[in-house]
Short mmCIF file of C-alpha atoms in Angstrom, two decimals:
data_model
loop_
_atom_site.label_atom_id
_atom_site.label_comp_id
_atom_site.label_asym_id
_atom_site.label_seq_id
_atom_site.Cartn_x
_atom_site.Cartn_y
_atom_site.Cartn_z
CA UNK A 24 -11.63 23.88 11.58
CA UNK A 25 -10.33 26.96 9.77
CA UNK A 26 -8.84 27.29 6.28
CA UNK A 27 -5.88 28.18 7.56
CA UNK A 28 -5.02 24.46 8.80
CA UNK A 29 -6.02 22.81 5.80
CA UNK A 30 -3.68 25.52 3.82
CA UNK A 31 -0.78 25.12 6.61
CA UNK A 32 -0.90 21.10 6.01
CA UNK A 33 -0.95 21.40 1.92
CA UNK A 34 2.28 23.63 2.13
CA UNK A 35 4.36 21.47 4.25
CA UNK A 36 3.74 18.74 1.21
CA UNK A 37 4.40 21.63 -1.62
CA UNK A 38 5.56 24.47 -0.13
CA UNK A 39 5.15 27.51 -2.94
CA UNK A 40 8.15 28.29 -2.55
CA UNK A 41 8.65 25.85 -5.10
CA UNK A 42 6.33 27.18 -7.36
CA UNK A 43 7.55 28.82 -10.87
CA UNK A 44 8.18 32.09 -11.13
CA UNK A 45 5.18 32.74 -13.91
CA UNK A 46 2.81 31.08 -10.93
CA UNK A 47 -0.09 32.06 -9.15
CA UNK A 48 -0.58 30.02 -5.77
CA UNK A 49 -1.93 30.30 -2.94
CA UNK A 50 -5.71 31.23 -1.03
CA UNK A 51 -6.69 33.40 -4.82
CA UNK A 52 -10.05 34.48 -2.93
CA UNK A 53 -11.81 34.27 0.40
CA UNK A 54 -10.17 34.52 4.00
CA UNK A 55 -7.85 31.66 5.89
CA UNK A 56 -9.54 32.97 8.83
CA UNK A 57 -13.25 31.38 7.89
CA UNK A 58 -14.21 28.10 9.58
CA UNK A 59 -14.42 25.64 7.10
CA UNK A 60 -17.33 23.81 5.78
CA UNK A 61 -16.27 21.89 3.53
CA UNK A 62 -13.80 21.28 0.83
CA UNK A 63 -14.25 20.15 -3.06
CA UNK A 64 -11.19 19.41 -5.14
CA UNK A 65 -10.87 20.10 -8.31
CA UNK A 66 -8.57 20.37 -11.71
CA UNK A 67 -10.17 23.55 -12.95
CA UNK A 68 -11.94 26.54 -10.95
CA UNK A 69 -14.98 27.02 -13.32
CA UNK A 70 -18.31 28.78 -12.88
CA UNK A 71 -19.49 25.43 -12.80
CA UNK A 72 -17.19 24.61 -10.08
CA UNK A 73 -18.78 27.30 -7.98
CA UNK A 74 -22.02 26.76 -8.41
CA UNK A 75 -21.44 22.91 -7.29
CA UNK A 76 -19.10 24.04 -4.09
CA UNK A 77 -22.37 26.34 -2.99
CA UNK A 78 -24.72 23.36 -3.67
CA UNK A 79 -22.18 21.07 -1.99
CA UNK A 80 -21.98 23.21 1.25
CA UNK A 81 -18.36 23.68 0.57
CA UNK A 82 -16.75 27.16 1.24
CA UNK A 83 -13.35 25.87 0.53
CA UNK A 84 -12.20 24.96 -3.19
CA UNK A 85 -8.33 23.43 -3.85
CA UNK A 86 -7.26 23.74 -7.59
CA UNK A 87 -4.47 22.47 -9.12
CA UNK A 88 -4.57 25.15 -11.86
CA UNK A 89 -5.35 29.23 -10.72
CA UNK A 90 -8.32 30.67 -12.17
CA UNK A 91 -6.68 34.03 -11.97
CA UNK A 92 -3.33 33.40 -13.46
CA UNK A 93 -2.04 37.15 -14.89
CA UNK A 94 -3.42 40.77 -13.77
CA UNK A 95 -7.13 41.77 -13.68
CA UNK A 96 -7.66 44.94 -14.59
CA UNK A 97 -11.69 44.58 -14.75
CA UNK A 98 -14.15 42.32 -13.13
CA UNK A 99 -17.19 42.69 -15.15
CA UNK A 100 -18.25 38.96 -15.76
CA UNK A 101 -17.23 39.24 -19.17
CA UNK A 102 -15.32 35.83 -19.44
CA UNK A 103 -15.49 32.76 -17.44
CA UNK A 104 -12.65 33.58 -15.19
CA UNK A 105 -14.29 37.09 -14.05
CA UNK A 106 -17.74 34.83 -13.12
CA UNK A 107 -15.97 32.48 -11.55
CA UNK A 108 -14.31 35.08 -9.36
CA UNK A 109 -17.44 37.33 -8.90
CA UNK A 110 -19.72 34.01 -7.87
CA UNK A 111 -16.88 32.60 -5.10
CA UNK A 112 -16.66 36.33 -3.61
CA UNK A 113 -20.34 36.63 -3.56
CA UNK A 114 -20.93 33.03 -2.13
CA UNK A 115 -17.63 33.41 0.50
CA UNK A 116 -16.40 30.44 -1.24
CA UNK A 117 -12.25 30.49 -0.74
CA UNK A 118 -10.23 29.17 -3.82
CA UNK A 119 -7.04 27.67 -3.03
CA UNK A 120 -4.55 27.01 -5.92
CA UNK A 121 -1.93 24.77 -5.27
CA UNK A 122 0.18 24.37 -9.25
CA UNK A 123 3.40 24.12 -9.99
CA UNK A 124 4.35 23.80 -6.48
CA UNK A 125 2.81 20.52 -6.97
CA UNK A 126 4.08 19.69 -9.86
CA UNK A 127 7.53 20.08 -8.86
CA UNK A 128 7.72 17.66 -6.10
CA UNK A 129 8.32 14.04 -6.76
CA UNK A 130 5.16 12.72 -5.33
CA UNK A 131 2.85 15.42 -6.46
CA UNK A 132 1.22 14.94 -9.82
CA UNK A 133 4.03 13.46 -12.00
CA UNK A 134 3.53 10.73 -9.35
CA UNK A 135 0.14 10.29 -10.54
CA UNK A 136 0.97 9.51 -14.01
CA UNK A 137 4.00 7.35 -13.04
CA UNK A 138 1.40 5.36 -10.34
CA UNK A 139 -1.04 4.14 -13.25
CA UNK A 140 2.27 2.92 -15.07
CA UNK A 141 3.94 0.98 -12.41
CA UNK A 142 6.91 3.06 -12.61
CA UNK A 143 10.06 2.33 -10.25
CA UNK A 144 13.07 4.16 -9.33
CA UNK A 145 11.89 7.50 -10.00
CA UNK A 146 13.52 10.38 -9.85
CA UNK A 147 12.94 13.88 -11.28
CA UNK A 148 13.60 14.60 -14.52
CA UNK A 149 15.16 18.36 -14.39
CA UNK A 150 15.97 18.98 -10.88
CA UNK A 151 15.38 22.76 -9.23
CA UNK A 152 18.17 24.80 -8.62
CA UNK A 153 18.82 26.29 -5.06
CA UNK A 154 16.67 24.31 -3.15
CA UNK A 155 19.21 22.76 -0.69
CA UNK A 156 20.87 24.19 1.78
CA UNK A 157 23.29 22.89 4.86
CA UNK A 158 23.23 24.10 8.79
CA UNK A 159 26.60 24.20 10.28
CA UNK A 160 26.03 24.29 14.58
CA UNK A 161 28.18 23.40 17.80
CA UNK A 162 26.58 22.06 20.69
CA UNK A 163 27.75 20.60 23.66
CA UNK A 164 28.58 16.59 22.95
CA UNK A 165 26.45 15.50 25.59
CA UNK A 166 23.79 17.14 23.62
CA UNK A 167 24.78 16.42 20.34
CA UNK A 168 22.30 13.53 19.23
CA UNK A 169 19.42 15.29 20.77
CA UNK A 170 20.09 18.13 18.76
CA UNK A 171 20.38 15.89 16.02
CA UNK A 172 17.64 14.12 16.52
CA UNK A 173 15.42 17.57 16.31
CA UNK A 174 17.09 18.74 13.43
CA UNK A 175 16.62 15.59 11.49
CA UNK A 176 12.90 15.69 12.93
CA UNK A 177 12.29 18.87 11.47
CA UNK A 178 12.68 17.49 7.73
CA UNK A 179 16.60 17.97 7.47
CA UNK A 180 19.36 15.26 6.75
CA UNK A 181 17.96 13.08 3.64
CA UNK A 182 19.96 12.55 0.83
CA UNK A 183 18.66 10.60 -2.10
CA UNK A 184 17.09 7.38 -0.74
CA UNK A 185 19.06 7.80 2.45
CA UNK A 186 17.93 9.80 5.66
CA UNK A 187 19.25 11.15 8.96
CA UNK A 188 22.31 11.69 6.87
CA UNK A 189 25.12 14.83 9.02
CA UNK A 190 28.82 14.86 9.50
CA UNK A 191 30.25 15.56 13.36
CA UNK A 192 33.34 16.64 14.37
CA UNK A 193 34.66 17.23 17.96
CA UNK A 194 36.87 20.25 18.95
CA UNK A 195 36.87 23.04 21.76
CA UNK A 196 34.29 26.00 22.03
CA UNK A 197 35.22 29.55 23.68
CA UNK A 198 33.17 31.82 25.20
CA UNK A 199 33.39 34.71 27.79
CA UNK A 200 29.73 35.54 29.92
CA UNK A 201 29.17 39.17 29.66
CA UNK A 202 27.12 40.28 32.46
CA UNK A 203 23.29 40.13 31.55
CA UNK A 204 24.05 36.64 30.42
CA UNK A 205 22.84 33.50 31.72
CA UNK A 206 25.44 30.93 30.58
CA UNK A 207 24.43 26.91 30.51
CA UNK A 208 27.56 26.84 32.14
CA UNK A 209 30.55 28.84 33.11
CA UNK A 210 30.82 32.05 35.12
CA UNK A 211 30.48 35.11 34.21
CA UNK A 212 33.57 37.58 32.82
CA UNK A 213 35.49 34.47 32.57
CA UNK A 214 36.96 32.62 29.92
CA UNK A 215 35.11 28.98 29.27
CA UNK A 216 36.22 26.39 27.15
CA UNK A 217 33.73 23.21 25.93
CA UNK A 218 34.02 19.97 24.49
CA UNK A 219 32.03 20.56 21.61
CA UNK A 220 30.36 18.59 18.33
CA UNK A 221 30.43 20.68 15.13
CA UNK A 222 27.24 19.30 12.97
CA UNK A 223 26.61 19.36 8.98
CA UNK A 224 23.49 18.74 8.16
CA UNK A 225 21.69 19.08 4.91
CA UNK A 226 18.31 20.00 4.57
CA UNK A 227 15.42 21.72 1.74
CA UNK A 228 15.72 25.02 1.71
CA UNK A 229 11.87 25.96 1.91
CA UNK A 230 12.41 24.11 5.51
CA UNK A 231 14.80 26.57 6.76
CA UNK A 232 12.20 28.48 9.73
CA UNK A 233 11.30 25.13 10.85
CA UNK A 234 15.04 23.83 11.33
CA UNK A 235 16.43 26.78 12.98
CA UNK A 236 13.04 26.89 15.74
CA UNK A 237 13.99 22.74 15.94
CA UNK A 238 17.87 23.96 16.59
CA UNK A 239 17.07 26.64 19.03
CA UNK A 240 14.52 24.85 21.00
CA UNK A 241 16.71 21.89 21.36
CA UNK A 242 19.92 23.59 22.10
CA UNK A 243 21.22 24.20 25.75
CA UNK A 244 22.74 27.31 25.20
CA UNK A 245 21.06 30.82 25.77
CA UNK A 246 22.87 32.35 22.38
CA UNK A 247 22.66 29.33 19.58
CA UNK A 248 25.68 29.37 17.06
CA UNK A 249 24.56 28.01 13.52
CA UNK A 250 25.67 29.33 10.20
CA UNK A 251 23.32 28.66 6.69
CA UNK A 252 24.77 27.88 3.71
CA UNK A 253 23.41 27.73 0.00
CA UNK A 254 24.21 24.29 -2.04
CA UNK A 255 24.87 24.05 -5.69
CA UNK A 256 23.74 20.52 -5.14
CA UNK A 257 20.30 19.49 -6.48
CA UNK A 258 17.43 17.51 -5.09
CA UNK A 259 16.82 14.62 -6.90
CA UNK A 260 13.24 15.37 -5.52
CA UNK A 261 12.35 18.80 -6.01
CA UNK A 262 11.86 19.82 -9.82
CA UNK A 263 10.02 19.29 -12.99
CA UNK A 264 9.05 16.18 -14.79
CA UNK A 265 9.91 12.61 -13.75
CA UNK A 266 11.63 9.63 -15.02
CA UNK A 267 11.23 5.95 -13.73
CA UNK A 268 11.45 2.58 -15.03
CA UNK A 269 8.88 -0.13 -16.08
CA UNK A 270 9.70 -3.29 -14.01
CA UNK A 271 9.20 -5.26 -17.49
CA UNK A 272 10.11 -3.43 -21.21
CA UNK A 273 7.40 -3.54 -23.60
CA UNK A 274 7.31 -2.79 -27.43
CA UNK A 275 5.68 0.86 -28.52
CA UNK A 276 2.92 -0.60 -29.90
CA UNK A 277 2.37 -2.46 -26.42
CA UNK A 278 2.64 0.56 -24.29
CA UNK A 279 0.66 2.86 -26.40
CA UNK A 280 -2.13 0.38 -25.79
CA UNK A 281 -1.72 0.60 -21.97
CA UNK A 282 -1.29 4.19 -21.89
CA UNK A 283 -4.63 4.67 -23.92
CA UNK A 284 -6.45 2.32 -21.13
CA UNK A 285 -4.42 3.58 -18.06
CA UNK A 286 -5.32 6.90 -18.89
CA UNK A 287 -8.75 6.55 -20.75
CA UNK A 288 -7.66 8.21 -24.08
CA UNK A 289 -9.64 8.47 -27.01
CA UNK A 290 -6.35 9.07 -28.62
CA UNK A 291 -2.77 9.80 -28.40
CA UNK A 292 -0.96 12.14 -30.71
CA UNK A 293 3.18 10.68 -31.18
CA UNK A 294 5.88 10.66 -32.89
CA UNK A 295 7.20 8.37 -35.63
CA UNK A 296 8.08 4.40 -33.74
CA UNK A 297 12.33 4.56 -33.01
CA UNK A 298 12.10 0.61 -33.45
CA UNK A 299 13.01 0.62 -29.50
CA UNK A 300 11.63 -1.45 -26.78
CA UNK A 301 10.25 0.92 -24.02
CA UNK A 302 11.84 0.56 -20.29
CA UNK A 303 12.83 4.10 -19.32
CA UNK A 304 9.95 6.42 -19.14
CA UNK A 305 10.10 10.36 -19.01
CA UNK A 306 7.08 12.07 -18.54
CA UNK A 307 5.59 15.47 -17.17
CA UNK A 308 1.69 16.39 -16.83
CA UNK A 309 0.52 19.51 -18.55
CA UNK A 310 2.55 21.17 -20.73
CA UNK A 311 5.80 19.77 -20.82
CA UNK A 312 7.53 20.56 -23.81
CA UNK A 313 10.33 22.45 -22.45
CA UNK A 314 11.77 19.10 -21.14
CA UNK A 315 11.73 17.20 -24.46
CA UNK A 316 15.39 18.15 -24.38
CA UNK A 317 16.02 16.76 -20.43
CA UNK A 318 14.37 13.75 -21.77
CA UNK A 319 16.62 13.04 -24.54
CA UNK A 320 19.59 13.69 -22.43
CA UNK A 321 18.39 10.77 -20.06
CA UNK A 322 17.67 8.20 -22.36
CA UNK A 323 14.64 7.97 -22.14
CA UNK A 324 12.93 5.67 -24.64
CA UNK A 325 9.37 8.07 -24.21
CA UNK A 326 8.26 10.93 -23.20
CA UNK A 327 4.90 11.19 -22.11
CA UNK A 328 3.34 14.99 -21.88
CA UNK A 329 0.37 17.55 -23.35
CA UNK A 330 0.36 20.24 -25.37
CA UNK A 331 2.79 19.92 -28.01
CA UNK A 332 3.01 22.34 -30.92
CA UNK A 333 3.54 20.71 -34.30
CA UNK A 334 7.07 21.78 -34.79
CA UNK A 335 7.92 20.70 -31.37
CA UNK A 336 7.48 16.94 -32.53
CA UNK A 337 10.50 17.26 -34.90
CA UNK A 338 12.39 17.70 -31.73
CA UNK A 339 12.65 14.32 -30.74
CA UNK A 340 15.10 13.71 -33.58
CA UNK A 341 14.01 10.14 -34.43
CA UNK A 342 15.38 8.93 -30.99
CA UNK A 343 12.89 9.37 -28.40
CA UNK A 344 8.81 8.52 -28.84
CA UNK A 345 6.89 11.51 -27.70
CA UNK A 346 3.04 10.81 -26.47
CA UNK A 347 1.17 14.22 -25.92
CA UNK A 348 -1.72 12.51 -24.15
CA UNK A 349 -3.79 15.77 -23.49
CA UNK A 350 -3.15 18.62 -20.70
CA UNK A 351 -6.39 17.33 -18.86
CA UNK A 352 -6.18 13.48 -19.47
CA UNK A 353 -2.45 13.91 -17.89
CA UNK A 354 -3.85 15.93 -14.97
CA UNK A 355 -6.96 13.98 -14.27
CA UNK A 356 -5.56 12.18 -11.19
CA UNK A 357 -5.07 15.28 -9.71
CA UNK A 358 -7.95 15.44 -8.05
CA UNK A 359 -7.84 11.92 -6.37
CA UNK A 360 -4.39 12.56 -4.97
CA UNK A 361 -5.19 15.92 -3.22
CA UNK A 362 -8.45 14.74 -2.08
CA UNK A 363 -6.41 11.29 -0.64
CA UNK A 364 -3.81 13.72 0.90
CA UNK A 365 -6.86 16.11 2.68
CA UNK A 366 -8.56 12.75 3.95
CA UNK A 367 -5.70 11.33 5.66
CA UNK A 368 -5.04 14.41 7.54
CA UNK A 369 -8.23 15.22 8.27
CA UNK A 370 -10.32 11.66 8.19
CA UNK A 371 -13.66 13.23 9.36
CA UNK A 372 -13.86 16.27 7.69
CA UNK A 373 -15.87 16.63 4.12
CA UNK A 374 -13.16 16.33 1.41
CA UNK A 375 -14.97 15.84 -1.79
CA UNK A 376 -14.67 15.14 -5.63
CA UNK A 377 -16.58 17.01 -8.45
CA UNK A 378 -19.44 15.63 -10.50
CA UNK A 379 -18.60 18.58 -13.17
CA UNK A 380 -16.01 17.39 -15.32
CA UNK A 381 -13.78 20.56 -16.53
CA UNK A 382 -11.97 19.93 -19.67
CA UNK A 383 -12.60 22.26 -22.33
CA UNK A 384 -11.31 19.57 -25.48
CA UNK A 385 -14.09 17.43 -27.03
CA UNK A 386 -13.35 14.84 -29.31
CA UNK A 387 -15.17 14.32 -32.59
CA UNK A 388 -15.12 10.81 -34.38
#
């Protein structure tokens, strides 16, 4: 099996078009072209990492975070990032980096956090902007729920917790054959009308290739009609951060206790106790301090992230508990879910977990 199809099948589930602007996805080193051996998953592509993918047999490494992130202008082997890169080129060992792509889908690795929680009724916490868009098409009405039916096969017409969602409308369609044309039906240089259906459907915007090949190859006519429009509308799926509910509250004191054990913390830096039972839960894994302010605006009664800078603390105002739980213990999950994701597409091909543990923080007590 090539890279390519184990790439391909990651960015139907996080496309990177979704990633941040700042971002670096994508194959980082090596060629989608190479047969793979082997795959090893991984938080962090280290040196260490490497060296364990070559011993490992694995030619193929997927990363949540990029190990090159801004420019190189030198690659000497001066820092860890340069020998990382230097070792994988001189091994042909492909890195893959799949980041905030991931992180800004609902089930990606929010959902990993909100999974050793219990968390219901999630949704994300600050949704995307322009990633929904709506297909306006006419088709013949015989052929109308065919069409549909592609259309809504191709990943279109979900809205919210509902799917297959469109809007018909019957009316007539012109047209006039020129000659070269080979009409469905209707003769050529003359006038034909149609009974038509006029469809709305909604559907991601990082889908739009696949629903216009679904439209074409489903439609009748030899010249398909479809207009694309962009939505102001958000995805309650697509963004950053998530929020869900426990199914029972608990007191702070409680839930600090099960996030330490959930999450096998040696320690959790928060904010001052608000006195509040906790139900609503916001949370986002890594560095998530640009949503303390999304958070509050929900209601949440925590918000559980890494990272935070001392002054950022103040921000939650006496009205929201903040838990910075530590950029890798948020992340650590990570690794299980891609893995799980690789092995169900691809049950009998090597998809494998690191012995070399990556996080850079040690704790002294």
């Amino acid at each position: 099996m090539k890279i390519s199809a184990i790439i391909n099948h990651l960015e139907t589930i996080a496309p990177p078009t979704l990633k941040e602007t700042y971002d670096n996805v994508g194959l980082l080193t090596g060629n989608a072209n190479w047969e793979c051996s082997g795959i090893l998953c991984t938080l962090d592509s280290t040196p260490s990492i490497v060296e364990e993918a070559i011993q490992k047999k694995c030619n193929l490494i997927i990363a949540h975070h990029p190990i090159i992130f801004t420019g190189l202008k030198k690659i000497n082997g001066n820092n860890y990032v340069e020998k990382a890169i230097i070792s994988a080129i001189k091994n042909d060992i492909a890195i893959y980096a799949i980041h905030t792509n991931l992180d800004n889908i609902i089930v990606g690795v929010n959902s990993g956090i909100a999974n050793r929680l219990g968390l219901i009724d999630r949704t994300v916490l600050s949704a995307k902007e322009a990633t929904l868009k709506k297909i306006f098409t006419f088709v013949p009405v015989a052929f109308a729920e065919k069409i549909r039916t592609a259309i809504f096969d191709a990943g279109a017409g979900h809205i919210g917790n509902y799917s297959e969602c469109s809007f018909g409308v019957d009316g007539i369609g012109t047209y006039k054959a020129e000659e070269g044309a080979v009409p469905f039906t209707g003769k050529i240089g003359s006038l034909h009308t149609e009974q038509e259906t006029k469809l709305e459907i909604v559907f991601p915007a990082h889908l739009e290739k696949n629903i216009i090949k679904a439209l074409v190859n489903a439609h009748p006519y030899e010249e398909v009609a479809y207009d694309i429009l962009n939505l102001a509308n958000t995805n309650k799926a697509i963004g950053s951060g998530l929020i869900g509910y426990l199914p029972e509250s608990m007191t702070e004191a409680s839930f600090l206790a099960k996030l330490k054990e959930q999450f096998c913390l040696k320690l959790i830096r928060h904010t001052a106790f608000t006195g509040k039972p906790i139900k609503k839960v916001a949370l986002c894994g890594g560095a998530g301090s640009f949503l303390i302010s999304k958070a509050l605006a929900s209601n949440a009664d925590v918000f559980i992230t890494a990272d935070m800078k001392y002054h950022e603390f103040f921000d939650a105002n006496d009205e929201l508990l903040i838990c910075d739980i530590g950029h890798y213990e948020s992340e650590q999950f990570t690794i299980n879910q891609l893995a799980e994701i690789l092995q169900q597409k691809f049950p009998t091909f090597a998809v494998l977990k690191p012995n070399t543990q990556t996080n850079p923080v040690y704790y002294y007590f």
